[in-house]
Coordinates of C-alpha atoms in Angstrom, one line a residue:
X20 CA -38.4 -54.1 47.1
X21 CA -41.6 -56.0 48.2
X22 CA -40.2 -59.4 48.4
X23 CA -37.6 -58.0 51.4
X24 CA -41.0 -56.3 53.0
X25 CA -42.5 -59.9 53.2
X26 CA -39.4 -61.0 55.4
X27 CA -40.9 -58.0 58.0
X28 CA -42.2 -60.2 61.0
X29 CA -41.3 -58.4 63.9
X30 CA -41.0 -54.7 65.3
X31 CA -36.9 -55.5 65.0
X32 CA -37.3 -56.2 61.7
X33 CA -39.3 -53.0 60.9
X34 CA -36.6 -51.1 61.8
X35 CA -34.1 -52.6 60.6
X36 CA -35.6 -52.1 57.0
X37 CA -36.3 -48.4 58.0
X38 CA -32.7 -48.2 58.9
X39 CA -31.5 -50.4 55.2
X40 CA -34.0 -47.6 53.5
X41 CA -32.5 -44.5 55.1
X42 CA -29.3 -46.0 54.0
X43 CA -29.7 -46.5 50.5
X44 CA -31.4 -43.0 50.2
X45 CA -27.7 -41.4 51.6
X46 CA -26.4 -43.0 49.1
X47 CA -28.3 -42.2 46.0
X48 CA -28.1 -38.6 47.5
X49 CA -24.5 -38.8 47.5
X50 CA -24.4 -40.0 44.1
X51 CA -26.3 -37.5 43.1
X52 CA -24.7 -34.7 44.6
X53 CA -20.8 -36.1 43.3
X54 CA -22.9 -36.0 39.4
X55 CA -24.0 -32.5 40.4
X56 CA -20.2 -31.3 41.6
X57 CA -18.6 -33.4 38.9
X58 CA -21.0 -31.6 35.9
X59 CA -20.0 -28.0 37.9
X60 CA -16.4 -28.5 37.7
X61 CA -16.4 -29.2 34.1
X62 CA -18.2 -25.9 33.0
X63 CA -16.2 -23.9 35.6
X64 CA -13.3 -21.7 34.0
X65 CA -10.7 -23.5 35.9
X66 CA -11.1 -26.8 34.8
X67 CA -11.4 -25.3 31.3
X68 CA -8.0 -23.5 31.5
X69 CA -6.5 -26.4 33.4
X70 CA -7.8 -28.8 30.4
X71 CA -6.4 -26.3 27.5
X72 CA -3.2 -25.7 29.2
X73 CA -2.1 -29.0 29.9
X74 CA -3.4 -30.5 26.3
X75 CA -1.0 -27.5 24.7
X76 CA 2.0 -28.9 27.1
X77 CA 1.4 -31.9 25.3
X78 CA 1.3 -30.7 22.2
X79 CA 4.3 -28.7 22.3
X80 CA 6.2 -31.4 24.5
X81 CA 5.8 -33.4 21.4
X82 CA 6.1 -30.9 19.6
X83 CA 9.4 -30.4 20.9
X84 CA 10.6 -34.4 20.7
X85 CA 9.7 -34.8 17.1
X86 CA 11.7 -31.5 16.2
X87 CA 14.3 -32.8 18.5
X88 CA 14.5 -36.1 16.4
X89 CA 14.1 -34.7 13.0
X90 CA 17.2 -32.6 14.0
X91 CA 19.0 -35.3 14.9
X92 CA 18.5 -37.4 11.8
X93 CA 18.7 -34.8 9.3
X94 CA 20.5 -31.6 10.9
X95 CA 23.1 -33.1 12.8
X96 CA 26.1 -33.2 10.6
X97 CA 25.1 -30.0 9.8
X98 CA 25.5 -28.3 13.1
X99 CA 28.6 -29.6 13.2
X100 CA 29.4 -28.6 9.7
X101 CA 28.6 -25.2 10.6
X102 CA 30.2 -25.1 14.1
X103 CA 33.6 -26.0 12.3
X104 CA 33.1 -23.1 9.7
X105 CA 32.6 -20.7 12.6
X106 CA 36.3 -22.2 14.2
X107 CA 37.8 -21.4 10.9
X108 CA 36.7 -17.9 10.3
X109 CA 37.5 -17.0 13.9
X110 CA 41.0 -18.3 13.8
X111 CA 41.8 -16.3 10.1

């Protein structure tokens, strides 16, 4: 911070500093204030329930494919089994 206030010569160069100072405080205030909204929205109720529902989507989506597979591998000669018994006893 001091080694830029030796470069200070002129009344230019004054302000120019003033202007590289106001600057940099902008943006460690806007830092500051995106950490501030950022550390609201995760406590808010919203976010909560957005968070919880979408995590249980996942969970039953894959809940859902790994069902869907086990079926498949295990069930599905079964389902067929039991669709041709059905034929049968409505035909008799």
């Amino acid at each position: 911070m001091f080694e830029s206030l030796k470069d200070i010569k002129t009344i230019q160069d004054i302000k120019l500093q003033k202007a590289r100072l106001r600057y940099e405080a902008i943006l460690a205030e806007n830092k500051m204030m995106e950490s501030f909204h950022s550390i609201g929205q995760v406590f808010s109720i919203i976010y909560t329930f957005r968070k919880v529902t979408s995590g249980l989507s996942y969970v039953y989506q894959t809940y859902l494919k790994i069902s869907d597979f086990v079926s498949r591998l295990f069930g599905g000669s079964k389902k067929e089994k039991k669709a041709d018994n059905q034929e049968e006893t409505v035909r008799y």
